[in-house]
C-alpha positions as a LaTeX table, in Angstrom:
\begin{tabular}{lrrr}
\hline
Residue & $x$ (\AA) & $y$ (\AA) & $z$ (\AA) \\
\hline
Met1 & 109.70 & 25.81 & 43.96 \\
Asn2 & 105.99 & 26.54 & 43.65 \\
Ile3 & 104.79 & 27.66 & 47.07 \\
Lys4 & 101.47 & 25.89 & 46.47 \\
Asn5 & 103.41 & 22.64 & 46.83 \\
Tyr6 & 104.74 & 23.60 & 50.28 \\
Ser7 & 103.43 & 21.68 & 53.25 \\
Asp8 & 101.75 & 23.78 & 55.95 \\
Lys9 & 104.89 & 23.50 & 58.09 \\
Glu10 & 107.19 & 24.54 & 55.24 \\
Leu11 & 104.99 & 27.50 & 54.32 \\
Leu12 & 104.96 & 28.82 & 57.89 \\
Phe13 & 108.72 & 28.29 & 58.26 \\
Gln14 & 109.61 & 30.02 & 54.99 \\
Thr15 & 107.28 & 32.94 & 55.72 \\
Lys16 & 108.87 & 33.49 & 59.12 \\
Asn17 & 112.33 & 33.51 & 57.55 \\
Leu18 & 111.25 & 35.99 & 54.89 \\
Ile19 & 109.78 & 38.32 & 57.52 \\
Lys20 & 113.07 & 38.25 & 59.40 \\
Lys21 & 114.93 & 39.13 & 56.20 \\
Glu22 & 112.41 & 41.88 & 55.47 \\
Gln23 & 113.02 & 43.41 & 58.90 \\
Gln24 & 116.76 & 43.36 & 58.36 \\
Leu25 & 116.35 & 44.77 & 54.86 \\
Leu26 & 114.37 & 47.71 & 56.25 \\
Ser27 & 117.32 & 48.60 & 58.44 \\
Val28 & 119.65 & 48.41 & 55.43 \\
Ile29 & 117.33 & 50.63 & 53.36 \\
Leu30 & 117.23 & 53.23 & 56.14 \\
Ala31 & 121.04 & 53.17 & 56.30 \\
His32 & 121.23 & 53.74 & 52.54 \\
Leu33 & 118.81 & 56.66 & 52.77 \\
Glu34 & 120.92 & 58.14 & 55.54 \\
Glu35 & 124.06 & 57.92 & 53.43 \\
Ile36 & 122.29 & 59.38 & 50.39 \\
Glu37 & 121.15 & 62.28 & 52.54 \\
Arg38 & 124.63 & 62.68 & 54.01 \\
Arg39 & 126.13 & 62.83 & 50.52 \\
Lys40 & 123.19 & 64.84 & 49.15 \\
Leu41 & 123.23 & 62.55 & 46.11 \\
Tyr42 & 119.66 & 63.45 & 45.26 \\
Ser43 & 120.94 & 66.86 & 44.21 \\
Asp44 & 123.00 & 65.29 & 41.39 \\
Leu45 & 119.76 & 63.83 & 40.03 \\
Gly46 & 117.98 & 67.16 & 40.12 \\
Tyr47 & 115.87 & 66.54 & 43.22 \\
Lys48 & 115.47 & 69.29 & 45.79 \\
Ser49 & 115.36 & 67.01 & 48.83 \\
Leu50 & 115.60 & 63.41 & 49.99 \\
Phe51 & 111.82 & 63.41 & 50.24 \\
Asp52 & 111.52 & 64.52 & 46.62 \\
Tyr53 & 113.99 & 61.81 & 45.60 \\
Cys54 & 112.01 & 59.12 & 47.46 \\
Leu55 & 108.80 & 60.19 & 45.75 \\
Lys56 & 110.01 & 60.57 & 42.19 \\
Glu57 & 113.01 & 58.25 & 41.94 \\
Leu58 & 112.08 & 55.46 & 44.36 \\
His59 & 108.33 & 55.82 & 43.75 \\
Tyr60 & 107.35 & 55.73 & 47.40 \\
Ser61 & 104.03 & 57.26 & 48.34 \\
Glu62 & 104.23 & 60.45 & 50.42 \\
Gln63 & 103.41 & 58.52 & 53.58 \\
Gln64 & 105.91 & 55.75 & 52.84 \\
Ala65 & 108.65 & 58.26 & 52.09 \\
Trp66 & 108.02 & 60.37 & 55.17 \\
Arg67 & 107.83 & 57.39 & 57.53 \\
Arg68 & 111.17 & 56.04 & 56.30 \\
Ile69 & 112.94 & 59.38 & 56.36 \\
Asn70 & 111.58 & 60.19 & 59.79 \\
Ala71 & 112.62 & 56.76 & 61.12 \\
Met72 & 116.06 & 57.09 & 59.54 \\
Arg73 & 116.67 & 60.44 & 61.24 \\
Leu74 & 115.53 & 59.13 & 64.60 \\
Ile75 & 117.82 & 56.11 & 64.33 \\
Arg76 & 120.67 & 58.42 & 63.38 \\
Lys77 & 120.05 & 60.30 & 66.61 \\
Leu78 & 119.38 & 57.12 & 68.62 \\
Pro79 & 121.51 & 54.35 & 67.03 \\
Glu80 & 120.41 & 51.97 & 69.80 \\
Leu81 & 117.13 & 51.60 & 67.91 \\
Lys82 & 118.79 & 49.87 & 64.96 \\
Asn83 & 119.01 & 46.50 & 66.71 \\
Gln84 & 115.34 & 46.73 & 67.66 \\
Val85 & 114.41 & 47.35 & 64.03 \\
Asp86 & 116.59 & 44.41 & 62.96 \\
Asp87 & 114.99 & 41.94 & 65.36 \\
Gly88 & 111.45 & 43.19 & 64.70 \\
Ser89 & 110.79 & 44.48 & 68.21 \\
Leu90 & 110.35 & 48.01 & 66.83 \\
Ser91 & 108.22 & 48.65 & 63.77 \\
Leu92 & 108.28 & 51.55 & 61.35 \\
Ser93 & 104.74 & 52.48 & 62.40 \\
Asn94 & 105.63 & 52.63 & 66.08 \\
Ile95 & 108.76 & 54.68 & 65.43 \\
Asn96 & 106.65 & 57.31 & 63.73 \\
Leu97 & 103.98 & 57.24 & 66.43 \\
Val98 & 106.61 & 57.92 & 69.08 \\
Ser99 & 108.15 & 60.60 & 66.88 \\
Ser100 & 104.83 & 62.46 & 66.84 \\
Leu101 & 104.86 & 62.43 & 70.65 \\
Phe102 & 108.39 & 63.85 & 70.76 \\
Lys103 & 107.34 & 66.65 & 68.42 \\
Asp104 & 104.03 & 67.51 & 70.12 \\
Ala105 & 105.34 & 67.28 & 73.68 \\
Lys106 & 108.75 & 68.76 & 72.81 \\
Ile107 & 110.64 & 65.82 & 74.32 \\
Asn108 & 114.27 & 66.45 & 73.39 \\
Ser109 & 116.11 & 64.56 & 76.11 \\
Arg110 & 117.93 & 61.59 & 74.61 \\
Glu111 & 117.53 & 59.59 & 77.81 \\
Lys112 & 113.79 & 60.24 & 77.95 \\
Gln113 & 113.36 & 59.33 & 74.30 \\
Leu114 & 115.13 & 56.00 & 74.79 \\
Glu115 & 113.04 & 55.35 & 77.88 \\
Ile116 & 109.82 & 55.82 & 75.92 \\
Phe117 & 111.03 & 53.58 & 73.10 \\
Gln118 & 111.80 & 50.92 & 75.68 \\
Glu119 & 108.20 & 51.14 & 76.92 \\
Ile120 & 106.74 & 50.44 & 73.48 \\
Lys121 & 109.22 & 47.71 & 72.54 \\
Asn122 & 107.52 & 44.57 & 71.18 \\
Thr123 & 104.08 & 46.20 & 71.20 \\
Thr124 & 101.48 & 46.15 & 68.46 \\
Lys125 & 100.54 & 49.34 & 66.67 \\
Gln126 & 97.26 & 49.48 & 68.60 \\
Ala127 & 99.00 & 49.08 & 71.95 \\
Cys128 & 101.52 & 51.73 & 70.95 \\
Glu129 & 98.74 & 54.12 & 69.94 \\
Glu130 & 97.12 & 53.68 & 73.35 \\
Lys131 & 100.41 & 54.29 & 75.12 \\
Ile132 & 101.16 & 57.41 & 73.07 \\
Phe133 & 97.63 & 58.66 & 73.69 \\
Glu134 & 98.12 & 58.34 & 77.45 \\
Leu135 & 101.52 & 60.03 & 77.29 \\
Lys136 & 100.09 & 62.90 & 75.26 \\
Lys137 & 97.43 & 63.32 & 77.93 \\
Asn138 & 100.10 & 63.36 & 80.62 \\
Tyr139 & 102.12 & 65.96 & 78.75 \\
Gly140 & 99.01 & 68.07 & 78.17 \\
Val141 & 99.18 & 68.05 & 74.40 \\
Leu142 & 95.69 & 66.60 & 73.89 \\
Lys143 & 93.22 & 69.44 & 73.99 \\
Pro144 & 89.52 & 68.57 & 73.85 \\
Leu145 & 87.11 & 71.00 & 72.28 \\
Ala146 & 85.31 & 73.62 & 74.35 \\
Lys147 & 81.78 & 73.26 & 75.73 \\
Thr148 & 79.11 & 71.71 & 73.53 \\
Val149 & 77.69 & 74.25 & 71.10 \\
Ile150 & 75.44 & 73.62 & 68.10 \\
Lys151 & 75.20 & 76.39 & 65.54 \\
Lys152 & 73.08 & 76.17 & 62.40 \\
Thr153 & 75.22 & 77.00 & 59.38 \\
Ser154 & 72.78 & 76.09 & 56.59 \\
Pro155 & 69.39 & 74.40 & 56.16 \\
His156 & 71.15 & 71.04 & 55.95 \\
Ser157 & 74.13 & 71.34 & 58.27 \\
Ser158 & 75.25 & 72.56 & 61.69 \\
Arg159 & 78.57 & 73.30 & 63.33 \\
Val160 & 79.02 & 71.36 & 66.57 \\
His161 & 81.56 & 72.00 & 69.33 \\
Val162 & 81.55 & 69.18 & 71.85 \\
Asn163 & 83.62 & 67.90 & 74.77 \\
Phe164 & 84.87 & 64.34 & 74.29 \\
Ser165 & 86.14 & 62.14 & 77.09 \\
Ser166 & 89.63 & 60.70 & 76.74 \\
Glu167 & 88.13 & 57.26 & 76.12 \\
Thr168 & 85.92 & 58.55 & 73.30 \\
Leu169 & 88.83 & 60.40 & 71.71 \\
Leu170 & 90.86 & 57.20 & 71.78 \\
Lys171 & 88.04 & 55.26 & 70.10 \\
Leu172 & 87.69 & 57.89 & 67.39 \\
Glu173 & 91.43 & 57.82 & 66.79 \\
Lys174 & 91.29 & 54.04 & 66.44 \\
Ile175 & 88.51 & 54.28 & 63.86 \\
Lys176 & 90.44 & 56.95 & 61.95 \\
Asn177 & 93.55 & 54.78 & 61.91 \\
Leu178 & 91.62 & 51.68 & 60.87 \\
Thr179 & 89.76 & 53.36 & 58.04 \\
Lys180 & 92.06 & 56.24 & 57.06 \\
Glu181 & 88.90 & 58.34 & 57.14 \\
Gln182 & 89.35 & 61.85 & 58.55 \\
Asp183 & 85.81 & 63.18 & 58.05 \\
Leu184 & 84.30 & 63.06 & 61.55 \\
Asp185 & 80.80 & 63.75 & 60.24 \\
Lys186 & 81.03 & 60.71 & 57.97 \\
Ile187 & 82.41 & 58.53 & 60.75 \\
Ile188 & 79.63 & 59.45 & 63.19 \\
Ser189 & 76.94 & 59.07 & 60.52 \\
Leu190 & 78.09 & 55.59 & 59.56 \\
Met191 & 78.44 & 54.60 & 63.23 \\
Ala192 & 74.83 & 55.65 & 63.78 \\
Asp193 & 73.66 & 53.73 & 60.70 \\
Ser194 & 75.52 & 50.63 & 61.80 \\
Phe195 & 74.15 & 50.79 & 65.33 \\
Ile196 & 70.56 & 51.33 & 64.17 \\
Asn197 & 70.77 & 48.54 & 61.59 \\
Gln198 & 72.24 & 46.16 & 64.14 \\
Lys199 & 69.41 & 46.84 & 66.58 \\
Val200 & 66.83 & 46.30 & 63.85 \\
Glu201 & 68.48 & 43.02 & 62.82 \\
Val202 & 68.46 & 41.77 & 66.42 \\
Lys203 & 64.75 & 42.52 & 66.77 \\
Arg204 & 63.96 & 40.69 & 63.54 \\
Glu205 & 65.97 & 37.58 & 64.41 \\
Pro206 & 63.63 & 34.58 & 64.49 \\
Thr207 & 63.21 & 32.95 & 67.87 \\
Asn208 & 61.47 & 29.70 & 67.01 \\
Val209 & 63.32 & 27.99 & 64.19 \\
Pro210 & 63.44 & 24.20 & 63.96 \\
Ile211 & 66.86 & 22.77 & 64.75 \\
Lys212 & 66.43 & 19.67 & 62.63 \\
Asn213 & 67.93 & 19.86 & 59.13 \\
Ser214 & 68.68 & 23.56 & 59.45 \\
Arg215 & 71.92 & 25.53 & 59.40 \\
Tyr216 & 70.33 & 28.08 & 61.71 \\
Ile217 & 71.85 & 28.05 & 65.18 \\
Pro218 & 69.18 & 28.91 & 67.80 \\
Arg219 & 69.70 & 32.05 & 69.85 \\
Lys220 & 69.75 & 30.08 & 73.10 \\
Val221 & 72.60 & 27.92 & 71.81 \\
Lys222 & 74.51 & 31.04 & 70.74 \\
Glu223 & 74.08 & 32.58 & 74.18 \\
Ile224 & 75.45 & 29.47 & 75.91 \\
Val225 & 78.40 & 29.19 & 73.53 \\
Tyr226 & 79.20 & 32.91 & 73.79 \\
Lys227 & 79.21 & 32.72 & 77.58 \\
Arg228 & 81.33 & 29.56 & 77.53 \\
Ala229 & 83.86 & 31.26 & 75.22 \\
Asn230 & 83.86 & 34.44 & 77.30 \\
Gly231 & 83.18 & 36.44 & 74.15 \\
Glu232 & 86.47 & 35.38 & 72.54 \\
Cys233 & 87.53 & 33.19 & 69.64 \\
Glu234 & 87.99 & 29.75 & 71.15 \\
Asn235 & 91.12 & 29.26 & 69.08 \\
Cys236 & 93.11 & 32.53 & 69.09 \\
Lys237 & 91.24 & 34.60 & 71.75 \\
Ser238 & 90.46 & 37.43 & 69.32 \\
Thr239 & 87.36 & 39.49 & 70.11 \\
His240 & 86.86 & 40.77 & 66.56 \\
Asn241 & 84.63 & 39.49 & 63.77 \\
Leu242 & 83.34 & 36.51 & 65.75 \\
Glu243 & 81.26 & 33.77 & 64.14 \\
Tyr244 & 79.45 & 30.68 & 65.36 \\
Glu245 & 80.59 & 27.54 & 63.56 \\
His246 & 79.91 & 23.82 & 63.55 \\
Ile247 & 82.76 & 21.70 & 64.94 \\
Ile248 & 81.55 & 18.81 & 62.80 \\
Pro249 & 80.48 & 20.74 & 59.68 \\
Phe250 & 76.77 & 20.88 & 58.93 \\
Ala251 & 77.54 & 19.51 & 55.46 \\
Met252 & 79.08 & 16.46 & 57.13 \\
Gly253 & 76.12 & 15.80 & 59.38 \\
Gly254 & 76.96 & 18.14 & 62.25 \\
Thr255 & 74.13 & 19.22 & 64.53 \\
Asn256 & 73.23 & 22.47 & 66.27 \\
Asp257 & 73.80 & 20.99 & 69.70 \\
Val258 & 75.85 & 23.18 & 72.08 \\
Ser259 & 78.60 & 20.56 & 72.11 \\
Asn260 & 79.01 & 20.94 & 68.33 \\
Ile261 & 79.04 & 24.74 & 68.16 \\
Ser262 & 82.09 & 26.89 & 68.81 \\
Leu263 & 82.83 & 30.61 & 68.67 \\
Phe264 & 85.59 & 31.42 & 66.19 \\
Cys265 & 86.85 & 34.61 & 64.62 \\
Ser266 & 86.42 & 34.82 & 60.87 \\
Asn267 & 90.03 & 33.91 & 60.11 \\
Cys268 & 90.08 & 30.84 & 62.38 \\
Asn269 & 86.74 & 29.75 & 60.95 \\
Lys270 & 88.14 & 29.99 & 57.42 \\
Arg271 & 91.24 & 28.05 & 58.41 \\
Lys272 & 89.06 & 25.31 & 59.90 \\
Ala273 & 87.03 & 25.17 & 56.68 \\
Ile274 & 90.25 & 24.67 & 54.71 \\
Lys275 & 91.19 & 21.79 & 57.00 \\
Asp276 & 87.70 & 20.28 & 56.75 \\
Phe277 & 87.11 & 20.63 & 53.01 \\
Gly278 & 90.55 & 21.28 & 51.51 \\
Leu279 & 92.12 & 24.44 & 50.10 \\
Glu280 & 91.23 & 23.66 & 46.49 \\
Lys281 & 87.53 & 23.50 & 47.27 \\
Met282 & 87.49 & 26.47 & 49.64 \\
Asp283 & 89.68 & 28.73 & 47.50 \\
Gln284 & 86.69 & 29.95 & 45.49 \\
Tyr285 & 85.00 & 31.13 & 48.68 \\
Leu286 & 88.03 & 32.66 & 50.37 \\
Asn287 & 89.29 & 35.01 & 47.68 \\
Pro288 & 89.46 & 38.53 & 49.12 \\
Lys289 & 86.60 & 40.88 & 48.40 \\
Tyr290 & 87.36 & 44.43 & 47.40 \\
Phe291 & 85.21 & 47.08 & 49.00 \\
Ser292 & 84.85 & 50.75 & 48.37 \\
Arg293 & 86.32 & 53.08 & 50.98 \\
Thr294 & 82.84 & 53.65 & 52.39 \\
Glu295 & 82.20 & 49.91 & 52.70 \\
Ile296 & 85.55 & 49.40 & 54.44 \\
Leu297 & 84.53 & 52.08 & 56.93 \\
Arg298 & 81.16 & 50.42 & 57.49 \\
Gln299 & 82.81 & 47.03 & 58.05 \\
Ser300 & 85.31 & 48.50 & 60.50 \\
Ile301 & 82.65 & 50.32 & 62.52 \\
Arg302 & 80.46 & 47.21 & 62.56 \\
Leu303 & 83.42 & 45.24 & 63.91 \\
Asn304 & 83.98 & 47.79 & 66.69 \\
Phe305 & 80.33 & 47.66 & 67.74 \\
Lys306 & 80.45 & 43.86 & 67.95 \\
Ser307 & 83.58 & 43.95 & 70.07 \\
\hline
\end{tabular}
């Protein structure tokens, strides 16, 4: 059946079922990898290791291969984790985040390892990252740089040693994970650009724009709506990528009155547009845009400043 013919309810139901099957399939794949490693079958095919086999025979990326092998070995040591993988309460990402803690902090006790996995059960990747960050601090395996020192290395660059607070380190780690960008100089430069541009845009925002026959939502209205919404999407409570939108669409005669303006995240706003105007009409506007790596980084940093 063509999924475009599914009703909204059917589409959501089928997707949920597929995700459940995907979670169970992951567990089966890990079990197969374990048995292949146990039998050393990759050797028959001329591969020097299971990792080599995953790269060249299964065509996983290096990261995909390592995450699965690492998770497989942890589950072999802690078979209690298998059920959590099956029911989706433990993700591949979180398994590997916890594994990095075990390695860095030299946590070898089986009981302690299970205890930590229990703490991150049913958590998002972001929540898990924050938990692991705190645990690494507690175990003393996060070492900030020494005192701030700036040393000129060339006419156009300097070497900087600086102390970061735990909170700042956590924010930088989040940006790195969001963007996959490891160049700290590039991250800080783009953060500065984004902050400066945002301040300039705020200063240039018009203050006296007629409400009548205009899509422009006055600043005063935005302030009232933002306060009413407590800085959250009024539908899903997200604090990211927030937008002001007309409850009765402007194209359908909606006004800029406070009672007709809501604060939605981008995704909820798009979903509302689909409901208001239909998927066929909105499809041309909602196709994903493909950005360069630099643009993705800019978008991510801009999002973090807004939140």
